[in-house]
CSV table of C-alpha atoms and ligand atoms in Angstrom, one decimal:
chain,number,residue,atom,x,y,z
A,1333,UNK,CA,0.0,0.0,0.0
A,1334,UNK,CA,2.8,2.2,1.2
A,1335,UNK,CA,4.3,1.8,-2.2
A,1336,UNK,CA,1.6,2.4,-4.1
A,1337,UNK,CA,1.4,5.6,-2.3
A,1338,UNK,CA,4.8,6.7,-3.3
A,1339,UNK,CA,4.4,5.5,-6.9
A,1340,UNK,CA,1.9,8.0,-7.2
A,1341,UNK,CA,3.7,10.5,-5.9
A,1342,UNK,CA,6.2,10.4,-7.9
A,1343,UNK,CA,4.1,9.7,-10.7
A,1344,UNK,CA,2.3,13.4,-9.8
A,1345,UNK,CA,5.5,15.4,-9.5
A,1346,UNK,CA,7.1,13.6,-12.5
A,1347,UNK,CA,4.1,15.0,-14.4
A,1348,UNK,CA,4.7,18.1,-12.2
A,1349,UNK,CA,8.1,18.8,-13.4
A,1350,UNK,CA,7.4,17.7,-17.1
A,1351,UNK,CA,4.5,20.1,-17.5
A,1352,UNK,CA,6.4,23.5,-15.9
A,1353,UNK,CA,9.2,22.0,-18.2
A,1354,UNK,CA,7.1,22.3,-21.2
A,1355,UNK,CA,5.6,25.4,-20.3
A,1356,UNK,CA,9.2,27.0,-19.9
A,1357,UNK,CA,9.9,25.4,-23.4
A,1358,UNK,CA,6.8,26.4,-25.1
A,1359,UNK,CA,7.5,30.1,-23.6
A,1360,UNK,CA,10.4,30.5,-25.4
A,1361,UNK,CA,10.8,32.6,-28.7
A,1362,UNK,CA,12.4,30.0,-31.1
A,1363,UNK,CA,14.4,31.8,-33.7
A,1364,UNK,CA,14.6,30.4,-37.3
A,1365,UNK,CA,18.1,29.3,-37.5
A,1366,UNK,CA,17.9,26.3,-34.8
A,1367,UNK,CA,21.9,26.9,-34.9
A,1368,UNK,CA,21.7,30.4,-33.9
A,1369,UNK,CA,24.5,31.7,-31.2
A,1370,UNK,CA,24.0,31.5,-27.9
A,1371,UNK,CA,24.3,35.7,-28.0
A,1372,UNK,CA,21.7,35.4,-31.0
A,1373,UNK,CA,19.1,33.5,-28.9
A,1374,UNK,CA,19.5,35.4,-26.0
A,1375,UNK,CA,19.3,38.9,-27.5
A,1376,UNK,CA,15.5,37.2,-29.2
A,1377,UNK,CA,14.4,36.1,-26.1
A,1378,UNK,CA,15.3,39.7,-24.1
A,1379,UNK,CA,13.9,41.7,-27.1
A,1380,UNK,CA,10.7,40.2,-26.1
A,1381,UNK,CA,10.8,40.8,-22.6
A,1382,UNK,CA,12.0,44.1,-23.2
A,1383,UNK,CA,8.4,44.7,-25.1
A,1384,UNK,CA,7.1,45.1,-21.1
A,1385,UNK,CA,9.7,48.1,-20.5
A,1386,UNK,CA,9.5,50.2,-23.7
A,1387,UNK,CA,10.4,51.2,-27.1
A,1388,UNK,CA,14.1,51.8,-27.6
A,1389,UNK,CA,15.0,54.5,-30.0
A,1390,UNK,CA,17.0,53.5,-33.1
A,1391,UNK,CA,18.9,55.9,-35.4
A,1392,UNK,CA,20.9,54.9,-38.9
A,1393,UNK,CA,24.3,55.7,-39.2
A,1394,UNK,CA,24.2,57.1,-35.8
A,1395,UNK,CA,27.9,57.1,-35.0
A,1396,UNK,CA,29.2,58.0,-38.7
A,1397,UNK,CA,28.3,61.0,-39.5
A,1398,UNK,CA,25.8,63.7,-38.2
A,1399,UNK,CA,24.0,67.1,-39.8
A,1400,UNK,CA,27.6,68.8,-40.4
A,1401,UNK,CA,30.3,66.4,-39.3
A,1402,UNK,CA,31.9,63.3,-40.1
A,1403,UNK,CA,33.6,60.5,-38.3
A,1404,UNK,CA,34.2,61.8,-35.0
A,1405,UNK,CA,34.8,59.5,-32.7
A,1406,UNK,CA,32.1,59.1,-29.9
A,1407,UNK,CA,30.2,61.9,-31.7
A,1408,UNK,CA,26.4,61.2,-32.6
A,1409,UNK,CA,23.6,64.2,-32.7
A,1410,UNK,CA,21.6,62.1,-30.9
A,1411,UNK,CA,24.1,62.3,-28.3
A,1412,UNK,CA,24.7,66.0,-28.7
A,1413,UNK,CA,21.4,66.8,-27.9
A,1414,UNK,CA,20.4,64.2,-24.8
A,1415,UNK,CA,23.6,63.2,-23.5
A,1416,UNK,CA,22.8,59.3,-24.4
A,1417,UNK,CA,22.7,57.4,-27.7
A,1418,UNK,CA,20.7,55.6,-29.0
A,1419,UNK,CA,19.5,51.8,-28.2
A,1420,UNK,CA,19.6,50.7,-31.8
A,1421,UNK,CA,22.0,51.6,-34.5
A,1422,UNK,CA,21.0,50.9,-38.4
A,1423,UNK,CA,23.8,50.2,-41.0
A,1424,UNK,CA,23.7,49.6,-44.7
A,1425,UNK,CA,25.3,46.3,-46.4
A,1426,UNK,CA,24.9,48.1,-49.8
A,1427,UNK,CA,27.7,47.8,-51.8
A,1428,UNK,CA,28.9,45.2,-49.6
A,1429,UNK,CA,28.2,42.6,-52.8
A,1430,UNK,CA,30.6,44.0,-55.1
A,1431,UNK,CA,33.7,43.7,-52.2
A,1432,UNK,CA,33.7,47.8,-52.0
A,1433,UNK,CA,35.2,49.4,-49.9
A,1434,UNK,CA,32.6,51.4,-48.6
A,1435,UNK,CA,28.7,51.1,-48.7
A,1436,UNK,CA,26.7,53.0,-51.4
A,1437,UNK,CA,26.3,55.7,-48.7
A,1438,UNK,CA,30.6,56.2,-48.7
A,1439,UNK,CA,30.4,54.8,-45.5
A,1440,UNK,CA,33.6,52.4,-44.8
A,1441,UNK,CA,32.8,49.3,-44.3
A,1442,UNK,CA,35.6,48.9,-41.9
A,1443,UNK,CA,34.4,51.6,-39.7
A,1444,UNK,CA,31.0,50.3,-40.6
A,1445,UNK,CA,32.4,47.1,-38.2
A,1446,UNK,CA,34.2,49.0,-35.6
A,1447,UNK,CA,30.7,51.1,-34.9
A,1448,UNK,CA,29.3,47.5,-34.5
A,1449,UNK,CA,31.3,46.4,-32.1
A,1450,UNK,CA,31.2,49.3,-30.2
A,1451,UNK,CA,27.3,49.1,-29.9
A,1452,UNK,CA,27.9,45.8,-29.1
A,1453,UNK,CA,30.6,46.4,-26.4
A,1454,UNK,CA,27.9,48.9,-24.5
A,1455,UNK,CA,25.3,46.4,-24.8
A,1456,UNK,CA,23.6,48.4,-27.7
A,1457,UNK,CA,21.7,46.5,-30.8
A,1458,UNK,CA,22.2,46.8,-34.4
A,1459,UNK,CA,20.2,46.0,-37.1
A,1460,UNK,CA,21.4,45.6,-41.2
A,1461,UNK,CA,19.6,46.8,-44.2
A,1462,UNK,CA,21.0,46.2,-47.9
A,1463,UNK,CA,20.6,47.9,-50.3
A,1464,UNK,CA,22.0,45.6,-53.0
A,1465,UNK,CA,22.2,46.7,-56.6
A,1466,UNK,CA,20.0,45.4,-59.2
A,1467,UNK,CA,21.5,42.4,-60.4
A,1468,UNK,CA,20.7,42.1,-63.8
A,1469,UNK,CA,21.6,45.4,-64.8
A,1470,UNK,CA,24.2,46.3,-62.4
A,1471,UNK,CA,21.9,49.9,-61.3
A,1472,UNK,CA,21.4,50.9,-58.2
A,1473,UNK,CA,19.1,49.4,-55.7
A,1474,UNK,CA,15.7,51.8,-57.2
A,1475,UNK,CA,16.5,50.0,-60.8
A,1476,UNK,CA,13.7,48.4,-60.6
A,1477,UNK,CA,14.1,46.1,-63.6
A,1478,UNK,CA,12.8,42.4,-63.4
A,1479,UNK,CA,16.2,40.7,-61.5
A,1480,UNK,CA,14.7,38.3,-58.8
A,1481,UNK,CA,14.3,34.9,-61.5
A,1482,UNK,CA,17.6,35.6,-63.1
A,1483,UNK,CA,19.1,35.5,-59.4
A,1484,UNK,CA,17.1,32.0,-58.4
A,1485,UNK,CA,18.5,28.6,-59.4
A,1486,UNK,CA,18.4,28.1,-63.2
A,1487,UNK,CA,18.8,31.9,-63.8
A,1488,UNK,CA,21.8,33.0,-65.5
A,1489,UNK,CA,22.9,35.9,-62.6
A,1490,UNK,CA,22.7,32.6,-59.9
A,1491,UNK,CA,26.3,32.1,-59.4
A,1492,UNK,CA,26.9,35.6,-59.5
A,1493,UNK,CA,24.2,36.3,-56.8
A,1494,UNK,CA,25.7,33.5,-54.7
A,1495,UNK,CA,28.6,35.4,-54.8
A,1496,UNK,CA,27.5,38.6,-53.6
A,1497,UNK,CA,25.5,36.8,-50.5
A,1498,UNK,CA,28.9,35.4,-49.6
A,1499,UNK,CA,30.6,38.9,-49.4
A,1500,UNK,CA,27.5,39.6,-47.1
A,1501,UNK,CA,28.1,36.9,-44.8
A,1502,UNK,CA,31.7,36.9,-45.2
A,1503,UNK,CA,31.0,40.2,-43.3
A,1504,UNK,CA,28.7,39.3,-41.4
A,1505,UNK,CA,30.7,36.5,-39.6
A,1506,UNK,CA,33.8,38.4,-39.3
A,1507,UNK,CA,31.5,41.1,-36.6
A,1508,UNK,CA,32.8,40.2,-33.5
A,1509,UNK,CA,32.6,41.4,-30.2
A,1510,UNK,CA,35.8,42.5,-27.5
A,1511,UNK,CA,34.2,39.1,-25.7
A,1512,UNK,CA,35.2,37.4,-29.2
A,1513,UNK,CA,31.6,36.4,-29.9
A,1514,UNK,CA,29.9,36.9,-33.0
A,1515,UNK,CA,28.0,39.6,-32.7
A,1516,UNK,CA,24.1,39.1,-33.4
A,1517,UNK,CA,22.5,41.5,-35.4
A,1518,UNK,CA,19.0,42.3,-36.8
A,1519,UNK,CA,18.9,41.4,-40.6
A,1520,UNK,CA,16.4,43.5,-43.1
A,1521,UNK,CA,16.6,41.7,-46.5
A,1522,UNK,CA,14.9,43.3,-49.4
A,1523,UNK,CA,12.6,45.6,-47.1
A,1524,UNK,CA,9.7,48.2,-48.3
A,1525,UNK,CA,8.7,44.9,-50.3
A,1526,UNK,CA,5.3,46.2,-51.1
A,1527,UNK,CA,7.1,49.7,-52.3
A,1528,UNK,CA,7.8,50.4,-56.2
A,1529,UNK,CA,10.9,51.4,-56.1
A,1530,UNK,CA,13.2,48.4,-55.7
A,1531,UNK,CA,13.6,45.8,-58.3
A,1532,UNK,CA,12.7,43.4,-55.1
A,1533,UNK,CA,9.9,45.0,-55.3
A,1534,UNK,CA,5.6,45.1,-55.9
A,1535,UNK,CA,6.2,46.0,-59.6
A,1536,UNK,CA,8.8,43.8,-60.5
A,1537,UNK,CA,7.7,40.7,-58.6
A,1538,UNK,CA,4.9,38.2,-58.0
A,1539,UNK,CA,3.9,38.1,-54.5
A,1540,UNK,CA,5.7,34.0,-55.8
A,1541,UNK,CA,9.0,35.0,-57.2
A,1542,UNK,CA,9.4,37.4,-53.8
A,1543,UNK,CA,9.0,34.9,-51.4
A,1544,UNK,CA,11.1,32.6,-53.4
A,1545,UNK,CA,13.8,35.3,-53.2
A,1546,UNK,CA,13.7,35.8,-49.1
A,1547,UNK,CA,13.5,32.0,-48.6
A,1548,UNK,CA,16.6,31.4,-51.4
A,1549,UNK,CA,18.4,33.9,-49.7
A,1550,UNK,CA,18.2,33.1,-45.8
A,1551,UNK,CA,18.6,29.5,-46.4
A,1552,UNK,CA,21.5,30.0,-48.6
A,1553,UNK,CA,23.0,32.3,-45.8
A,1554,UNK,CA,21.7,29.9,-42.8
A,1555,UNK,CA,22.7,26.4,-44.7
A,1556,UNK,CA,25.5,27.1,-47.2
A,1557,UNK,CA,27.1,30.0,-45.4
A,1558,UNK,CA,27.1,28.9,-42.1
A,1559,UNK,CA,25.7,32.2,-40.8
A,1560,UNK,CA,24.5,31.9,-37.1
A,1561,UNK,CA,24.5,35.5,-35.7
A,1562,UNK,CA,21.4,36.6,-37.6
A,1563,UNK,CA,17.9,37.9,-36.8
A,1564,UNK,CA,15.7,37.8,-39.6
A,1565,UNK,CA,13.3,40.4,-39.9
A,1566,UNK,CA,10.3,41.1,-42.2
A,1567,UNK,CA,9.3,44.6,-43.6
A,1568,UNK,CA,7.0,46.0,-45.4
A,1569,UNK,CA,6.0,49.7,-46.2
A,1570,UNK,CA,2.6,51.2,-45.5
A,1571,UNK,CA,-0.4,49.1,-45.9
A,1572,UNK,CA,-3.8,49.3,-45.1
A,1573,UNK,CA,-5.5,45.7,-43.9
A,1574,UNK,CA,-3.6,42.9,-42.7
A,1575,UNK,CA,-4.1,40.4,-45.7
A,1576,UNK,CA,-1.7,43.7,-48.1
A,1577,UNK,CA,0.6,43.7,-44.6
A,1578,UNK,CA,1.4,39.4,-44.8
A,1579,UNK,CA,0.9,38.9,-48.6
A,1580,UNK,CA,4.8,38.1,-49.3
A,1581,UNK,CA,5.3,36.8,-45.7
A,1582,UNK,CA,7.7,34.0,-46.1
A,1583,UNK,CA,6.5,31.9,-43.7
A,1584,UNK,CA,7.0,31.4,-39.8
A,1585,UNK,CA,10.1,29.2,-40.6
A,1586,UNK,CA,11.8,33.1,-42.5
A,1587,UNK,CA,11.1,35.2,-39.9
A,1588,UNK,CA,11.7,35.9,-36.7
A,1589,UNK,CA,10.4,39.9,-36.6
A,1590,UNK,CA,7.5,41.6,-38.6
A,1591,UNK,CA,8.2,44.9,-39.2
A,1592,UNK,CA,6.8,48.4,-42.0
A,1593,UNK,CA,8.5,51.1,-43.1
A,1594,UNK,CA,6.1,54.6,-42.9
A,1595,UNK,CA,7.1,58.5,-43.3
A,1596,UNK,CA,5.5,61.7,-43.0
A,1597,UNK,CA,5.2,63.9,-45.8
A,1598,UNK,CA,4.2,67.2,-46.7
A,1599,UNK,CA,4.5,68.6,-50.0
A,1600,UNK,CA,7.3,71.2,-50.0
A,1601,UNK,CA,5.8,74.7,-48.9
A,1602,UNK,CA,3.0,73.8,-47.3
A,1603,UNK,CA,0.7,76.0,-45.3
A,1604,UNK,CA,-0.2,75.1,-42.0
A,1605,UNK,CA,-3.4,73.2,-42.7
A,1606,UNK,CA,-1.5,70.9,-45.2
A,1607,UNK,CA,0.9,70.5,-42.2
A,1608,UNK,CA,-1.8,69.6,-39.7
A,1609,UNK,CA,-3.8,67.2,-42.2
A,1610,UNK,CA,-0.6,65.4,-42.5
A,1611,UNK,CA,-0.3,65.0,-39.4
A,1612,UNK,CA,-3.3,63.5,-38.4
A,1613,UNK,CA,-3.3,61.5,-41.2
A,1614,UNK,CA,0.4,60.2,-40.8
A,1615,UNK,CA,-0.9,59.6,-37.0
A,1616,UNK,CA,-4.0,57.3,-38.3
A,1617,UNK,CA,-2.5,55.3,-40.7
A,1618,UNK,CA,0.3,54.6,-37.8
A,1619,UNK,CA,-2.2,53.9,-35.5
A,1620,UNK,CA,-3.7,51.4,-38.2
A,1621,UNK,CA,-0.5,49.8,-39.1
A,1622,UNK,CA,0.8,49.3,-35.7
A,1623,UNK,CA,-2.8,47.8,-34.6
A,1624,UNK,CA,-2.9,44.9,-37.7
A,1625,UNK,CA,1.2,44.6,-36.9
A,1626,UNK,CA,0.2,44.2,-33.1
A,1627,UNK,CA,-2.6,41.7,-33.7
A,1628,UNK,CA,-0.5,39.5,-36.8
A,1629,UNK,CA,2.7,39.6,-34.5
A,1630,UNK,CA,0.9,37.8,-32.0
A,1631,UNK,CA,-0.9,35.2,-34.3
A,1632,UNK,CA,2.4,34.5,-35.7
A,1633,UNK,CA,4.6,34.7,-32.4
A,1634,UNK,CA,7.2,37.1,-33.9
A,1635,UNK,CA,9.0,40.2,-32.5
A,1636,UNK,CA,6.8,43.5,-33.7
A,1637,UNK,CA,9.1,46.7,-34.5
A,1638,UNK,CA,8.2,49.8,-36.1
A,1639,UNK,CA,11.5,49.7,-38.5
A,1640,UNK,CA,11.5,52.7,-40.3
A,1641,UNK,CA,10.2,56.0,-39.9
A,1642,UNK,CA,10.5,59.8,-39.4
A,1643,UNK,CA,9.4,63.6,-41.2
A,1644,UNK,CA,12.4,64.7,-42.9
A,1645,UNK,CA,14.2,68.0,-41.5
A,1646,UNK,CA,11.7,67.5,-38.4
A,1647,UNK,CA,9.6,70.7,-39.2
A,1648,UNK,CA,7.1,70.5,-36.6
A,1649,UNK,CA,8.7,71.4,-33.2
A,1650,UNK,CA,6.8,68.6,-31.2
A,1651,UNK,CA,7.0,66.6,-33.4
A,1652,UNK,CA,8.7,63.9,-31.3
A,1653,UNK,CA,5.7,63.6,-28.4
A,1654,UNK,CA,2.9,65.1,-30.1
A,1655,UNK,CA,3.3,63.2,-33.2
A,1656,UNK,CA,5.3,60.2,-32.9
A,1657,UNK,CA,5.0,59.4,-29.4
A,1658,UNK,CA,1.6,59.9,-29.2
A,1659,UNK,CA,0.6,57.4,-32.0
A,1660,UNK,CA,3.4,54.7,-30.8
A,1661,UNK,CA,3.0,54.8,-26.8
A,1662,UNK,CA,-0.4,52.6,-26.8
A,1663,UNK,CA,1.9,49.3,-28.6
A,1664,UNK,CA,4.7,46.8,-27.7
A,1665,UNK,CA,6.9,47.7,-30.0
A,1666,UNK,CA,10.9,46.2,-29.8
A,1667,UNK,CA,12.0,49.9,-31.4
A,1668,UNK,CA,11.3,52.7,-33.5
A,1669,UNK,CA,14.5,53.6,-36.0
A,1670,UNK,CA,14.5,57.1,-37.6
A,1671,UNK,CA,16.9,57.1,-40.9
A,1672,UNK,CA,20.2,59.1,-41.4
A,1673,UNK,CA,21.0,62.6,-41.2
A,1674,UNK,CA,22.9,63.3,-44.3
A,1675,UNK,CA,22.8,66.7,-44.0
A,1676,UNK,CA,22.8,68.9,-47.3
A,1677,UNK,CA,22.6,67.3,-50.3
A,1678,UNK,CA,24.4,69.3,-53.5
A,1679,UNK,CA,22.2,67.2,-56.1
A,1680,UNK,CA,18.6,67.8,-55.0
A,1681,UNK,CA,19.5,71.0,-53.0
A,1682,UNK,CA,17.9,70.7,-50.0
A,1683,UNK,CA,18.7,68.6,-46.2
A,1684,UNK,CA,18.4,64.9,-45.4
A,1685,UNK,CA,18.6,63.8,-42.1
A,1686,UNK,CA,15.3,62.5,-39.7
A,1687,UNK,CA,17.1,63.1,-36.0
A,1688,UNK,CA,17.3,66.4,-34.5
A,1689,UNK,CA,20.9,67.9,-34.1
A,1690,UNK,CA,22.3,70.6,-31.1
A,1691,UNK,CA,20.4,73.4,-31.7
A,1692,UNK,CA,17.5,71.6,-34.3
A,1693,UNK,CA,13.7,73.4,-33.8
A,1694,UNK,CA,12.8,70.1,-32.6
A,1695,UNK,CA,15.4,69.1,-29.6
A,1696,UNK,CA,13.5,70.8,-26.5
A,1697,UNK,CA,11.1,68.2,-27.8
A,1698,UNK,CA,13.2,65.4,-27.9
A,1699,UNK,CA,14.3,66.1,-25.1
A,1700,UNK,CA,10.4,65.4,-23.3
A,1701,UNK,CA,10.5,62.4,-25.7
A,1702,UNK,CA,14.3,61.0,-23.9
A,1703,UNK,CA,12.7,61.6,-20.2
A,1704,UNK,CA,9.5,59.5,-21.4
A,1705,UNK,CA,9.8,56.4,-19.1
A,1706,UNK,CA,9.2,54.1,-21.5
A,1707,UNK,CA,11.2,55.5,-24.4
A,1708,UNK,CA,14.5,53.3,-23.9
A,1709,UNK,CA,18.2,54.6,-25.0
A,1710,UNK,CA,21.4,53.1,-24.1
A,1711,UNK,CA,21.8,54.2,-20.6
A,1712,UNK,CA,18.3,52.0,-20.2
A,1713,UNK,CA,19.4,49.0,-22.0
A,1714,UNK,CA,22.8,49.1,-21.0
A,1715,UNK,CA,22.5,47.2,-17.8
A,1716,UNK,CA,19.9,44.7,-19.1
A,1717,UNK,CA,22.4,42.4,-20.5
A,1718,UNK,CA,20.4,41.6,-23.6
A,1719,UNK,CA,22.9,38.2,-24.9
A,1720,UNK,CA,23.4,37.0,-21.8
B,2202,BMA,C1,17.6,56.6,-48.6
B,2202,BMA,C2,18.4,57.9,-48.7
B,2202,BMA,C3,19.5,57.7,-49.7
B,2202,BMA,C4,20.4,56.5,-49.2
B,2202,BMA,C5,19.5,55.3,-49.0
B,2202,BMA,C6,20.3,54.2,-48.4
B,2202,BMA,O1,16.5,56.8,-47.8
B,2202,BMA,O2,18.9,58.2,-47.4
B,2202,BMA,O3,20.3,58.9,-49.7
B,2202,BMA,O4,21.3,56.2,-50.2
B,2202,BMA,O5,18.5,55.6,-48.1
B,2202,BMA,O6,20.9,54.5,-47.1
């Protein structure tokens, strides 16, 4: 009888341990490459748990180059006007397929790698974008020729295209942290995919030939290049329902964060009702997007991040909390990345950056949007050991 007794009892905790065992398993975010680092799968799991504390604010080319300077070490305008930098940091591979030396932006890719490791060193994040050239025709990125079945097996650009995804993971690899880790970071392959403008793009590809592009390309990266310290994400650019948002979704076995790409405009000297009616609508069509990205995220168990944005030469002074803020605060979101600051451009006469500088209209008001609790930037993130 005794022994029966005990049977059970073990029986019941065996179950016990099994089911809080499963539960911890099924919990777990499970990246796409099963042979992800260690670094890689602990960054996805934190990002997630991260989504309780905030939005970290992401800037491109943060550390390169600012409205006015160049390559000063330590300098960023983020930094110059909030005393902190950024929590994410976005760099362009483009260029990175032909074995340049710098990206299509001039950027070195060698200091492109030390400003990795740096983020990485402080615990920051990085994420990648490419803009790769069109392949068949050897234009830029926008050349938005028919490429993608000349790239695919069978075509005649395959081997070359194999060739250029090696350079990108040759480079990829080679990021490595002071700890000697690789250094995970947040891929972007062929983003805006719904846009026009690229030759990955809406006009020049069957919702078909793109998917069969993204899966070609991370498995050839994943399998035949041996690349373990990546983060795949998915992006598109504005859309209006969520069947237009996961048309070209690859799959939950491609994916590991869903993502859109969505600016403000205004038509160049606009009054101030133009101003205000893009505003409001930039503010519902957020709204919108983030609400099908919040609810498709969920269905699909992947990372939601708000991967592009930002109102070019920031002509609104609050634009930051009024705008911004106020459409982003109600969602999880991993981050919100605003795109470079160029500065003055010679060709179309006029300024390109998206962050405020020392000094910018808009910096009393990004300075509100820094002391927002649940707007993150390094200083926040620095201490949360995200890949341990
Ligand atoms: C665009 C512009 C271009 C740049 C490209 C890739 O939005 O900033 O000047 O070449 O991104 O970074």
């Amino acid at each position: 009888m005794l022994k029966k007794i005990k049977t059970v009892k073990y029986l019941l905790l065996l179950n016990f341990v099994l089911l809080v065992g499963y539960q911890s398993f099924a919990q777990e975010h499970q990246l796409i490459d099963e042979k992800a680092t260690l670094e890689t799968k602990k960054l996805y799991q934190n990002l997630f748990r991260l989504l309780d504390k905030g939005i970290m604010f992401g800037h491109q080319d943060d550390l390169a180059y600012g409205v006015e300077w160049k390559y000063q070490e330590g300098r960023s305008d983020i930094y110059d006007v909030v005393k902190d930098y950024p929590a994410v940091f976005g760099w362009d591979l483009g260029h990175i397929e032909h074995k340049s030396k710098n990206n299509l932006d001039t950027v070195p890719f060698k200091k492109i790698k030390g400003y990795i490791k740096k983020v990485y060193d402080h615990g920051g994040i990085n994420t990648l974008s490419w803009h790769m050239d069109n392949p068949m025709t050897g234009g830029l990125a926008w050349d938005n020729t028919k490429a993608i079945a000349s790239v695919l097996p069978g075509g005649k650009n395959n081997k070359d295209y194999k060739e250029w995804l090696k350079r990108g993971a040759k480079f990829i690899k080679r990021l490595r942290g002071s700890d000697g880790k690789h250094i995970p970071v947040l891929l972007r392959p062929f983003h805006e995919l719904n846009g026009n403008w690229f030759w990955w793009g809406k006009e020049s590809a069957t919702a078909e030939e793109y998917i069969n592009l993204y899966k070609y390309t991370v498995d050839y990266l994943m399998n035949e290049q041996h690349v373990h310290n990546i983060i795949y994400i998915y992006n598109t650019n504005s859309f209006n329902t969520a069947a237009e948002f996961t048309e070209r979704y690859p799959g939950d076995n491609y994916a590991d964060v869903m993502s859109f790409d969505n600016y403000q405009f205004t038509p160049k000297n606009a009054n101030d009702t133009v101003v205000q009616a893009s505003l409001q609508s930039f503010k519902n069509q957020i709204n919108n997007s983030l609400s099908i990205l919040d609810s498709v995220s969920k269905v699909h168990r992947k990372l939601p991040t708000f991967a592009e944005t930002g109102y070019a030469t920031i002509p609104v002074s609050n634009w930051w909390t009024a705008s911004l803020w106020d459409v982003i605060k109600d969602y999880k979101l991993s981050y919100v990345l605003v795109w470079r600051n160029y500065g003055w451009q010679e060709k179309e006469q006029n300024f390109h950056y998206y962050a405020p500088y020392a000094g910018h209209l808009s910096s009393a008001d990004f300075q509100k949007f820094y002391k927002l609790k649940r707007t993150l930037f390094q200083s926040d993130i620095a201490n949360e050991n995200l890949y341990k």
